[in-house]
Coordinates of C-alpha atoms in Angstrom, one line a residue:
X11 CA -13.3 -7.0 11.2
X12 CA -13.1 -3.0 10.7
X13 CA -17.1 -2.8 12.4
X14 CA -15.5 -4.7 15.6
X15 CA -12.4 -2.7 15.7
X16 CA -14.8 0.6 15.8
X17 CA -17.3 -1.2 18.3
X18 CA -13.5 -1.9 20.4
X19 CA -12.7 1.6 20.0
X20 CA -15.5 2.8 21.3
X21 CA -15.9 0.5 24.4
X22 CA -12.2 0.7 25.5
X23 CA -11.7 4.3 24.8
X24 CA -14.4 7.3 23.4
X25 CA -16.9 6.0 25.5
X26 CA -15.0 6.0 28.8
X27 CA -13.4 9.2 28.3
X28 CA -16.8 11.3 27.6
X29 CA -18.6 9.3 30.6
X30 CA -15.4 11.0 32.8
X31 CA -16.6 14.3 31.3
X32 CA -20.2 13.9 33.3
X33 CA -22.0 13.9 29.9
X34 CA -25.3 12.1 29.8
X35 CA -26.0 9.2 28.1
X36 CA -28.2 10.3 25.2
X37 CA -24.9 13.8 24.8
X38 CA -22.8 10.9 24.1
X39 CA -24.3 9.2 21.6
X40 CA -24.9 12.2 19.7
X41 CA -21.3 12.9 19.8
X42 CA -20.7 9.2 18.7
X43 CA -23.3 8.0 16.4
X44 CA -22.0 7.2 13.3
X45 CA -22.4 3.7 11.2
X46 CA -21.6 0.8 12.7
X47 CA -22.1 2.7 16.0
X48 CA -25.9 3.4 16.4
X49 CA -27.1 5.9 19.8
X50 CA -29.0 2.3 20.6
X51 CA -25.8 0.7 20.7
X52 CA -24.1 3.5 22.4
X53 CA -26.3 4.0 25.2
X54 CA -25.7 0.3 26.1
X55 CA -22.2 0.5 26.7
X56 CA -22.3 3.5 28.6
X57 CA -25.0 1.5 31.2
X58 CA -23.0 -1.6 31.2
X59 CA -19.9 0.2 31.8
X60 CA -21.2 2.3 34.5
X61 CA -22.6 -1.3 36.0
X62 CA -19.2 -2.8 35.6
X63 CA -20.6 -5.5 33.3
X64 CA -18.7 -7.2 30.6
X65 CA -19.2 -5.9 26.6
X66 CA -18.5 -8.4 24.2
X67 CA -18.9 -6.5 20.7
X68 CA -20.3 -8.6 18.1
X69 CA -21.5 -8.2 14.2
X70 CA -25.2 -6.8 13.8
X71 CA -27.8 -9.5 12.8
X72 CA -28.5 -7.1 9.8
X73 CA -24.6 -7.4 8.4
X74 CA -24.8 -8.2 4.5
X75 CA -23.8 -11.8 3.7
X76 CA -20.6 -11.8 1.6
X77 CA -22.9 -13.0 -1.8
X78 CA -24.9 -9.7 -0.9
X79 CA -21.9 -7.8 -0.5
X80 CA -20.0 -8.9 -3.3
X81 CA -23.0 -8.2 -5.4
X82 CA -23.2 -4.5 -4.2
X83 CA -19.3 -3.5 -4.6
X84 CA -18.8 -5.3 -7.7
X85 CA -22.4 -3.8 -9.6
X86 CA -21.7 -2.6 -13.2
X87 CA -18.1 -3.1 -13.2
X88 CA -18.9 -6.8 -14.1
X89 CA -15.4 -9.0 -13.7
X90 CA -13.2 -7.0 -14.2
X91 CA -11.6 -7.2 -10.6
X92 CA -12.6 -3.6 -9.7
X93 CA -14.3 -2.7 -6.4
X94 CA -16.5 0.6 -5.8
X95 CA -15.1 1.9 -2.3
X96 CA -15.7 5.2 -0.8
X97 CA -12.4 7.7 0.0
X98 CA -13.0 8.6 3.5
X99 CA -11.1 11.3 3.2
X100 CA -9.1 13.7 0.8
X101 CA -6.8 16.5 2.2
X102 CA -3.9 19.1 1.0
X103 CA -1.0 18.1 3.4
X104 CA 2.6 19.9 3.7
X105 CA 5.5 17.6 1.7
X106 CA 8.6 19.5 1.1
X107 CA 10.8 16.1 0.3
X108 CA 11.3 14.5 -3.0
X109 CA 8.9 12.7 -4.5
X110 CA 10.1 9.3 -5.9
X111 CA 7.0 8.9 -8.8
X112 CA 5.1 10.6 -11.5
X113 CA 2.4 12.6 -9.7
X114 CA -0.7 13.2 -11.8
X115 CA -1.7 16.8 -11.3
X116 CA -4.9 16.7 -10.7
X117 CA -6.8 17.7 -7.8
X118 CA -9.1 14.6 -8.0
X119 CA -6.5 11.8 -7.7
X120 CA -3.7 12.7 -5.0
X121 CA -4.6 11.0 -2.2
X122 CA -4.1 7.8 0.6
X123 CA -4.6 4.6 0.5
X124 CA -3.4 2.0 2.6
X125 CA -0.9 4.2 4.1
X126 CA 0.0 4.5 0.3
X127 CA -0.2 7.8 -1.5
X128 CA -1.9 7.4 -4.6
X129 CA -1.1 9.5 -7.4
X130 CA -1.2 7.6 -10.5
X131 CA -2.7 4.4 -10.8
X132 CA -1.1 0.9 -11.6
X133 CA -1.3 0.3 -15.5
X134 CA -1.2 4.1 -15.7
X135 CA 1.2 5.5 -18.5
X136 CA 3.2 8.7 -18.3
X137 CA 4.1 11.2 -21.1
X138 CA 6.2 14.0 -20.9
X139 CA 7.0 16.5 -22.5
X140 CA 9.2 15.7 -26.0
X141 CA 10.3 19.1 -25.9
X142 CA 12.1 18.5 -22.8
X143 CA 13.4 15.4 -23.9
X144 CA 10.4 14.0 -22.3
X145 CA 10.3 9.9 -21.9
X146 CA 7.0 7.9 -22.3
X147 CA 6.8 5.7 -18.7
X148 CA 4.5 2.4 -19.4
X149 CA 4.7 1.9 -15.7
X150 CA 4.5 5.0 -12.9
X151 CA 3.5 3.0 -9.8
X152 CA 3.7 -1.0 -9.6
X153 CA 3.6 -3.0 -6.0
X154 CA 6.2 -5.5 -7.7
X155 CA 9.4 -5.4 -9.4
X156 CA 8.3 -6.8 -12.9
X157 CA 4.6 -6.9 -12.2
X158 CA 3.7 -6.9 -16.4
X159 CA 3.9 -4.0 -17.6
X160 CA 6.1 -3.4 -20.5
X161 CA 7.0 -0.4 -23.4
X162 CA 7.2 -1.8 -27.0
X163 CA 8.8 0.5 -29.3
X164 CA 7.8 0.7 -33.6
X165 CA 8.2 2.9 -36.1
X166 CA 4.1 3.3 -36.6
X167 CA 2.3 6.5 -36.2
X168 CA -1.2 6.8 -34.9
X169 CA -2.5 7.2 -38.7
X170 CA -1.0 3.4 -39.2
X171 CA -2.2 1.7 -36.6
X172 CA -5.7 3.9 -35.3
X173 CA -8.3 1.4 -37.3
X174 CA -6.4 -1.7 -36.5
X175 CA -5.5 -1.7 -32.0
X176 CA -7.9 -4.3 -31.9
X177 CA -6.5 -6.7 -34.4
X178 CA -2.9 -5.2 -33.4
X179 CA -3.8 -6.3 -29.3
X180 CA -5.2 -9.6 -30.4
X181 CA -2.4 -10.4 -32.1
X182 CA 0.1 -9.2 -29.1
X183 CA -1.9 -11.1 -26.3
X184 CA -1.6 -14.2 -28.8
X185 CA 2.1 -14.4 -29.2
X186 CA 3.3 -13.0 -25.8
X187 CA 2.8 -15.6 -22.8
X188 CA 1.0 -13.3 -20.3
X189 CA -1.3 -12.9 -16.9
X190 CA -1.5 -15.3 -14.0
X191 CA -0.3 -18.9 -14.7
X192 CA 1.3 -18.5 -17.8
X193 CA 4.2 -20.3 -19.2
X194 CA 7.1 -19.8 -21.7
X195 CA 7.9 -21.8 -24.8
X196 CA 11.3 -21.6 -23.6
X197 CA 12.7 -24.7 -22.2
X198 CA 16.6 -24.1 -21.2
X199 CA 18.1 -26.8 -18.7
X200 CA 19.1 -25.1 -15.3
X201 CA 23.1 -24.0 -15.8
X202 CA 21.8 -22.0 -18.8
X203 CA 19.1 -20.0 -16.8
X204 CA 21.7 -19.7 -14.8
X205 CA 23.1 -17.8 -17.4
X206 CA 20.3 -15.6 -18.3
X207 CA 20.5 -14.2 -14.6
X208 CA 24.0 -13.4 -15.2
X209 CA 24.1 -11.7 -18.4
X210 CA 20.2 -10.3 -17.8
X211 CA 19.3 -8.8 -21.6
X212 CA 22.3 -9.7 -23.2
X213 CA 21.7 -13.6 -23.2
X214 CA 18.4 -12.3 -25.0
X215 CA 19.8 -10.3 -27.7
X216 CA 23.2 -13.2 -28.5
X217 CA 20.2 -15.6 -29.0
X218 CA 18.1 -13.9 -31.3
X219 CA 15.2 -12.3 -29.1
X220 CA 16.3 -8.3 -29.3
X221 CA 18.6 -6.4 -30.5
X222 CA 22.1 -4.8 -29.2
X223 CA 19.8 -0.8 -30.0
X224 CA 17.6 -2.6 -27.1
X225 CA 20.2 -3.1 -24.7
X226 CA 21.0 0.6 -25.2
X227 CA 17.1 1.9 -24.4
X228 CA 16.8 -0.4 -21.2
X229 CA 18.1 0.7 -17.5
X230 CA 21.5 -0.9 -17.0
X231 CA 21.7 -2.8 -20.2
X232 CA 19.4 -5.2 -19.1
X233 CA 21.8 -6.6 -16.6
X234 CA 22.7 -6.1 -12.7
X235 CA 26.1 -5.7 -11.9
X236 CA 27.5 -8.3 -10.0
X237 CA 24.6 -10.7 -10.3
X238 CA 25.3 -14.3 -8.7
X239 CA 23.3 -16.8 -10.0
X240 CA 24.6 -19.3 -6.9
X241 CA 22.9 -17.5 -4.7
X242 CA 19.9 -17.9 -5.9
X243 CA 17.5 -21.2 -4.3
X244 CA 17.2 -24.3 -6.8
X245 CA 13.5 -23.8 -5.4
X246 CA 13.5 -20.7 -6.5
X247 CA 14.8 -21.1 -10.2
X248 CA 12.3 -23.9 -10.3
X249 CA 9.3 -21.3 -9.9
X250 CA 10.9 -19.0 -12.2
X251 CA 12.3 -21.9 -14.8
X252 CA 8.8 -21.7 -16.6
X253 CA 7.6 -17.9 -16.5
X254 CA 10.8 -17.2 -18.4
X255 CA 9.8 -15.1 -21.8
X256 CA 6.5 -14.6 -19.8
X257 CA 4.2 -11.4 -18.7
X258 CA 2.8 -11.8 -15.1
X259 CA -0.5 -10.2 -14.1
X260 CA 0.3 -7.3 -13.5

């Protein structure tokens, strides 16, 4: 889809404009080439134009099949759902506004993305300074609202726990219900999920499953004020009726 868009481009607009300018054919496709748009290709268009004849743009017969393509983006990262893409671009722009995010201050990752600016990546965790009261964030940027990422709080040190993350993570993973698909062991009829949207955290804590210090660390007590569990969809507490107690994939 992006090659035909460029071959549009071209055809509709860069090509006609420089043809205006009483450049040759070959001065245009210098100023043009680039890939998917070969001086071949160029060339063409500027004939056909200048005949008046119809330019359909269509996909090289050397385009990658996807299996080929997959292959390529996808080599040593294995499945881990990563792509290798190439930033087409990274500039210093002027932004005198707030900036709603932890930034990572690095001159290596600032930069856009799908009209996104990237700055810290999803998973990432911010530190900052304890002297300055600093807060540890488990989650700087996220696309959803809950998308899995949560802080769990102890009273080990590194010392305690250094030789045993692996068994510690195993152990985690095994008792929390997490990633796509998952399902609680909580089964609660509907007028008591009803509930838990009302009180948020504090259903939680009355039933056993936190404490009321928890309710104190978390953004508005765990609850939004003015919640109305009516209006929320019967086919919408249906979807959430089993991810209750549950990590997504985030």
């Amino acid at each position: 889809q992006k090659i035909l868009k460029e071959k549009e481009l071209a055809i509709k607009e860069k090509v006609p404009q420089l043809l205006r300018t009483g450049l040759s054919y070959q001065e245009i496709a210098n100023q043009l080439v680039s890939n998917p748009l070969t001086k071949r290709f160029i060339i063409d268009i500027c004939w056909k134009l200048n005949k008046g004849k119809k330019i359909i743009p269509r996909i090289p017969a050397n385009f990658p099949l996807f299996g080929d393509y997959l292959e390529d983006i996808t080599s040593g990262l294995e499945k881990s759902g990563m792509v290798w893409d190439e930033v087409k671009k990274i500039e210093k722009i002027d932004y005198k506004d707030f900036v709603y995010d932890f930034t990572v201050a690095h001159p290596e990752h600032n930069f856009i993305a799908e009209n996104f600016v990237v700055s810290n990546c999803i998973g990432g965790v911010a530190a900052t300074d304890p002297d300055e009261e600093g807060v540890i964030s488990p989650g700087g940027i996220g696309y959803d609202v809950n998308c899995g990422i949560r802080l769990m709080r102890t009273n080990l040190t590194l010392p305690d726990v250094k030789d045993k993350l692996r068994h510690l993570l195993a152990a985690l993973f095994n008792n929390i219900p997490c990633g796509l698909g998952s399902t609680s062991s909580l089964k609660l009829p509907f007028h008591e999920l009803k509930q838990v949207l009302k009180k948020g955290a504090k259903w939680a804590v009355g039933r056993g499953y936190g404490s009321a210090e928890d309710l104190e660390r978390t953004e508005d007590y765990g609850r939004m004020e003015g919640a109305d569990p009516e209006k929320v969809s019967q086919r919408a507490l249906k979807r959430g009726k089993n991810q209750l107690g549950t990590l997504g994939s985030g």
